[in-house]
């Protein structure tokens, strides 16, 4: 089972920052999960929420600010503003990723905002840094997922879901040419695991931060865990 650091090593460091990514690398994680949005000037930035308030204390949305403005904003509010680390551009992250061997799960954050061409811009940046063989794309938005399949058929893609709306998603994932499903832990059950295994669809499961859930994932033998505490997961896998 691979261990992905959710928003970087966000259990101990400010989420979606270069510090959290560096610490995940140092902890021995196999990969990083991060979230991508677009700035006012159409550039890619790494941040989770559409609103800046929770992680930066600033007003407004990501798309109210230019890239230059965003990358000068401190993004440490989730850790009591104790760390001097800014919102990263996706370009800065890709430069970091090009210098190590981790896999990156790039989540396209088109849950609430419409960002024209975000999928193409993201893929173009991945190509610019020659990261194609160490990327997994994912999104909650089915349109983004379909666009990614069209743009980048060779890059594995996963469908994120957190609601119970559609049953037998493994078969739909196969139909869409997806490599993975990315369920929230509470949605995973024996039937889904069995259907995924029968269909050749992998499972990357979020966000698992305790030993009990991690044990369950190990029993199910899923492909990856996405966790805020990659150190705990690695320890349970006897890899620390
Ligand atoms: O990609 C897994 C997980 O990050 C999805 O939810 O809200 O943390 O981006 P969220
Ligand atoms: Mg995410």
Coordinates of C-alpha atoms and ligand atoms in Angstrom, one line a residue:
X1 CA 0.0 0.0 0.0
X2 CA 1.3 3.4 -0.9
X3 CA 1.2 6.3 1.5
X4 CA 0.1 9.7 0.2
X5 CA 0.5 12.8 2.5
X6 CA -2.9 14.6 2.3
X7 CA -2.2 18.3 1.5
X8 CA 1.4 17.4 2.4
X9 CA 2.2 16.4 6.0
X10 CA -0.8 18.5 7.1
X11 CA -1.1 16.8 10.5
X12 CA 1.9 18.7 11.7
X13 CA 2.6 21.5 9.2
X14 CA 0.4 24.0 7.3
X15 CA -1.6 22.2 4.7
X16 CA -0.7 22.6 1.0
X17 CA 2.5 24.5 1.6
X18 CA 6.1 23.7 0.5
X19 CA 7.0 23.1 4.1
X20 CA 4.3 20.4 4.4
X21 CA 5.5 18.8 1.1
X22 CA 9.1 18.8 2.1
X23 CA 8.2 17.2 5.5
X24 CA 6.2 14.5 3.7
X25 CA 9.3 13.7 1.6
X26 CA 11.5 13.6 4.7
X27 CA 9.0 11.3 6.5
X28 CA 9.3 8.8 3.6
X29 CA 5.8 9.2 2.0
X30 CA 5.4 7.7 -1.4
X31 CA 3.4 10.6 -2.6
X32 CA 1.7 13.9 -2.0
X33 CA -2.0 14.8 -2.5
X34 CA -2.6 18.5 -3.2
X35 CA -5.4 20.7 -4.5
X36 CA -5.2 23.1 -7.4
X37 CA -7.2 26.3 -8.1
X38 CA -6.7 29.2 -10.5
X39 CA -5.8 32.8 -9.7
X40 CA -7.4 35.9 -11.1
X41 CA -4.8 35.9 -13.9
X42 CA -5.4 32.3 -14.7
X43 CA -2.4 30.8 -13.0
X44 CA -2.4 27.6 -11.0
X45 CA -2.1 27.8 -7.2
X46 CA -2.0 25.1 -4.5
X47 CA -4.7 25.6 -1.9
X48 CA -7.7 23.7 -0.7
X49 CA -10.6 26.2 -0.1
X50 CA -12.1 28.6 -2.6
X51 CA -12.1 31.1 0.2
X52 CA -8.8 32.3 1.7
X53 CA -10.0 32.9 5.2
X54 CA -9.4 29.5 6.9
X55 CA -5.8 29.0 5.8
X56 CA -4.6 32.6 5.5
X57 CA -6.9 34.9 7.4
X58 CA -7.4 37.0 4.2
X59 CA -10.8 38.1 2.7
X60 CA -12.2 36.9 -0.6
X61 CA -11.6 34.0 -2.9
X62 CA -8.6 32.6 -4.7
X63 CA -9.8 34.0 -8.0
X64 CA -9.9 37.6 -6.5
X65 CA -6.1 37.7 -6.4
X66 CA -3.3 37.4 -8.9
X67 CA -0.7 34.8 -8.7
X68 CA 1.9 37.3 -7.5
X69 CA -0.5 38.4 -4.7
X70 CA -1.4 34.9 -3.7
X71 CA 2.2 33.6 -3.5
X72 CA 3.1 36.4 -1.1
X73 CA 0.3 35.4 1.3
X74 CA 1.2 33.4 4.4
X75 CA -0.7 30.2 4.6
X76 CA -0.2 29.0 8.2
X77 CA -3.5 29.8 9.9
X78 CA -4.4 26.1 10.4
X79 CA -1.3 25.9 12.6
X80 CA -1.9 29.0 14.6
X81 CA 0.2 31.0 12.1
X82 CA 3.4 29.6 13.6
X83 CA 5.1 28.9 10.3
X84 CA 6.4 31.4 7.7
X85 CA 5.3 29.6 4.6
X86 CA 3.3 31.0 1.7
X87 CA 0.7 29.8 -0.7
X88 CA 2.7 27.9 -3.4
X89 CA 2.2 28.2 -7.1
X90 CA 1.7 24.8 -8.8
X91 CA 4.8 25.7 -10.8
X92 CA 6.8 25.9 -7.6
X93 CA 5.5 22.6 -6.5
X94 CA 6.3 20.9 -9.8
X95 CA 9.8 22.2 -9.6
X96 CA 10.1 20.5 -6.2
X97 CA 8.5 17.3 -7.5
X98 CA 11.0 17.2 -10.4
X99 CA 13.8 16.9 -7.8
X100 CA 12.5 13.9 -6.0
X101 CA 10.8 10.5 -6.7
X102 CA 7.4 11.0 -5.0
X103 CA 4.1 10.5 -6.9
X104 CA 1.8 13.5 -6.9
X105 CA -2.0 13.1 -6.7
X106 CA -3.2 16.4 -8.2
X107 CA -6.8 17.1 -7.3
X108 CA -8.5 19.6 -9.6
X109 CA -10.7 21.7 -7.3
X110 CA -13.6 22.4 -9.6
X111 CA -16.1 21.5 -6.8
X112 CA -17.6 25.0 -6.6
X113 CA -15.8 27.3 -9.0
X114 CA -15.7 27.2 -12.8
X115 CA -12.1 27.6 -14.0
X116 CA -12.0 27.4 -17.8
X117 CA -9.1 25.3 -19.0
X118 CA -7.8 24.4 -15.5
X119 CA -7.4 20.8 -16.6
X120 CA -5.3 21.8 -19.7
X121 CA -3.2 24.3 -17.7
X122 CA -2.5 21.6 -15.1
X123 CA -1.5 19.0 -17.6
X124 CA 0.7 21.5 -19.5
X125 CA 2.6 22.3 -16.2
X126 CA 3.0 18.6 -15.5
X127 CA 4.5 18.1 -19.0
X128 CA 6.8 21.2 -18.6
X129 CA 8.4 19.5 -15.7
X130 CA 8.4 16.0 -17.2
X131 CA 6.3 14.6 -14.3
X132 CA 3.9 12.6 -16.5
X133 CA 5.0 9.2 -15.1
X134 CA 4.5 10.3 -11.5
X135 CA 1.1 11.9 -11.5
X136 CA -2.4 10.7 -10.6
X137 CA -5.2 13.2 -11.4
X138 CA -8.4 13.3 -9.5
X139 CA -11.5 15.4 -9.1
X140 CA -15.0 15.4 -7.5
X141 CA -16.2 17.0 -10.7
X142 CA -17.0 14.4 -13.4
X143 CA -16.6 16.9 -16.2
X144 CA -13.0 17.6 -15.0
X145 CA -12.4 13.9 -14.9
X146 CA -13.7 13.4 -18.4
X147 CA -11.6 16.3 -19.7
X148 CA -8.5 14.9 -18.0
X149 CA -9.1 11.5 -19.7
X150 CA -9.3 13.2 -23.1
X151 CA -6.3 15.5 -22.6
X152 CA -4.1 13.0 -20.8
X153 CA -5.2 9.4 -21.6
X154 CA -1.9 8.0 -20.4
X155 CA -2.0 9.6 -16.9
X156 CA -4.0 7.6 -14.3
X157 CA -7.1 9.3 -13.1
X158 CA -9.3 8.8 -10.1
X159 CA -12.9 9.8 -9.4
X160 CA -13.3 11.4 -6.0
X161 CA -16.6 10.9 -4.2
X162 CA -18.0 11.6 -0.8
X163 CA -21.8 11.0 -1.3
X164 CA -23.8 7.8 -1.7
X165 CA -25.5 8.9 -4.8
X166 CA -24.3 6.5 -7.4
X167 CA -24.0 2.7 -6.8
X168 CA -21.5 0.3 -8.4
X169 CA -19.1 3.1 -9.2
X170 CA -16.3 0.7 -10.1
X171 CA -18.1 -0.3 -13.3
X172 CA -18.7 3.4 -14.2
X173 CA -15.1 4.1 -13.5
X174 CA -14.1 1.3 -15.9
X175 CA -16.5 2.7 -18.5
X176 CA -14.8 6.1 -18.2
X177 CA -11.3 4.6 -18.5
X178 CA -10.4 5.5 -15.0
X179 CA -7.6 3.8 -13.1
X180 CA -8.9 4.6 -9.6
X181 CA -11.8 5.4 -7.3
X182 CA -11.0 7.8 -4.5
X183 CA -13.6 7.3 -1.8
X184 CA -13.8 8.9 1.6
X185 CA -13.1 6.1 4.1
X186 CA -16.6 6.1 5.5
X187 CA -18.0 5.2 2.1
X188 CA -15.8 2.2 1.5
X189 CA -17.4 -1.3 2.1
X190 CA -16.7 -4.9 1.2
X191 CA -18.9 -4.8 -1.9
X192 CA -17.1 -1.8 -3.4
X193 CA -13.7 -3.3 -2.6
X194 CA -14.8 -6.6 -4.3
X195 CA -16.2 -4.7 -7.3
X196 CA -13.0 -2.7 -7.7
X197 CA -10.8 -5.8 -7.5
X198 CA -13.0 -7.6 -10.1
X199 CA -12.9 -4.6 -12.4
X200 CA -9.3 -3.8 -12.1
X201 CA -10.0 -0.4 -10.6
X202 CA -7.6 0.7 -7.8
X203 CA -8.6 2.3 -4.6
X204 CA -7.0 5.4 -3.1
X205 CA -8.8 6.2 0.2
X206 CA -8.9 9.4 2.2
X207 CA -8.5 10.8 4.8
X208 CA -7.3 8.1 7.2
X209 CA -5.5 9.4 10.3
X210 CA -5.9 6.7 12.9
X211 CA -4.8 3.1 13.5
X212 CA -8.2 1.5 13.4
X213 CA -9.1 2.8 10.0
X214 CA -5.6 2.1 8.7
X215 CA -5.9 -1.5 9.9
X216 CA -9.1 -1.8 7.9
X217 CA -7.4 -0.5 4.8
X218 CA -4.7 -3.0 5.2
X219 CA -7.2 -5.8 5.5
X220 CA -8.9 -4.6 2.3
X221 CA -5.5 -4.3 0.7
X222 CA -6.3 -1.0 -1.1
X223 CA -3.7 0.7 -3.4
X224 CA -3.1 3.8 -1.3
X225 CA -4.0 5.6 1.9
X226 CA -4.2 9.4 1.8
X227 CA -3.4 10.7 5.2
X228 CA -2.6 13.8 7.2
X229 CA -0.2 11.7 9.3
X230 CA 2.0 9.7 6.8
X231 CA 4.4 8.9 9.6
X232 CA 1.7 6.9 11.4
X233 CA 0.7 5.0 8.2
X234 CA 4.3 4.2 7.4
X235 CA 4.8 2.9 11.0
X236 CA 1.8 0.6 10.7
X237 CA 3.2 -0.7 7.4
X238 CA 6.5 -1.4 9.2
X239 CA 8.2 1.2 6.9
X240 CA 9.4 3.8 9.4
Ligands
LIG1 O1 -8.1 13.8 -2.6 C1 -8.5 13.4 -1.3 C2 -9.1 14.5 -0.5 O2 -8.2 15.6 -0.6 C3 -10.4 15.0 -1.1 O3 -11.0 15.9 -0.2 O4 -11.7 18.1 0.5 O5 -9.6 17.1 1.4 O6 -9.7 17.9 -1.0 P1 -10.5 17.3 0.2
LIG2 MG1 -7.8 17.2 -1.9

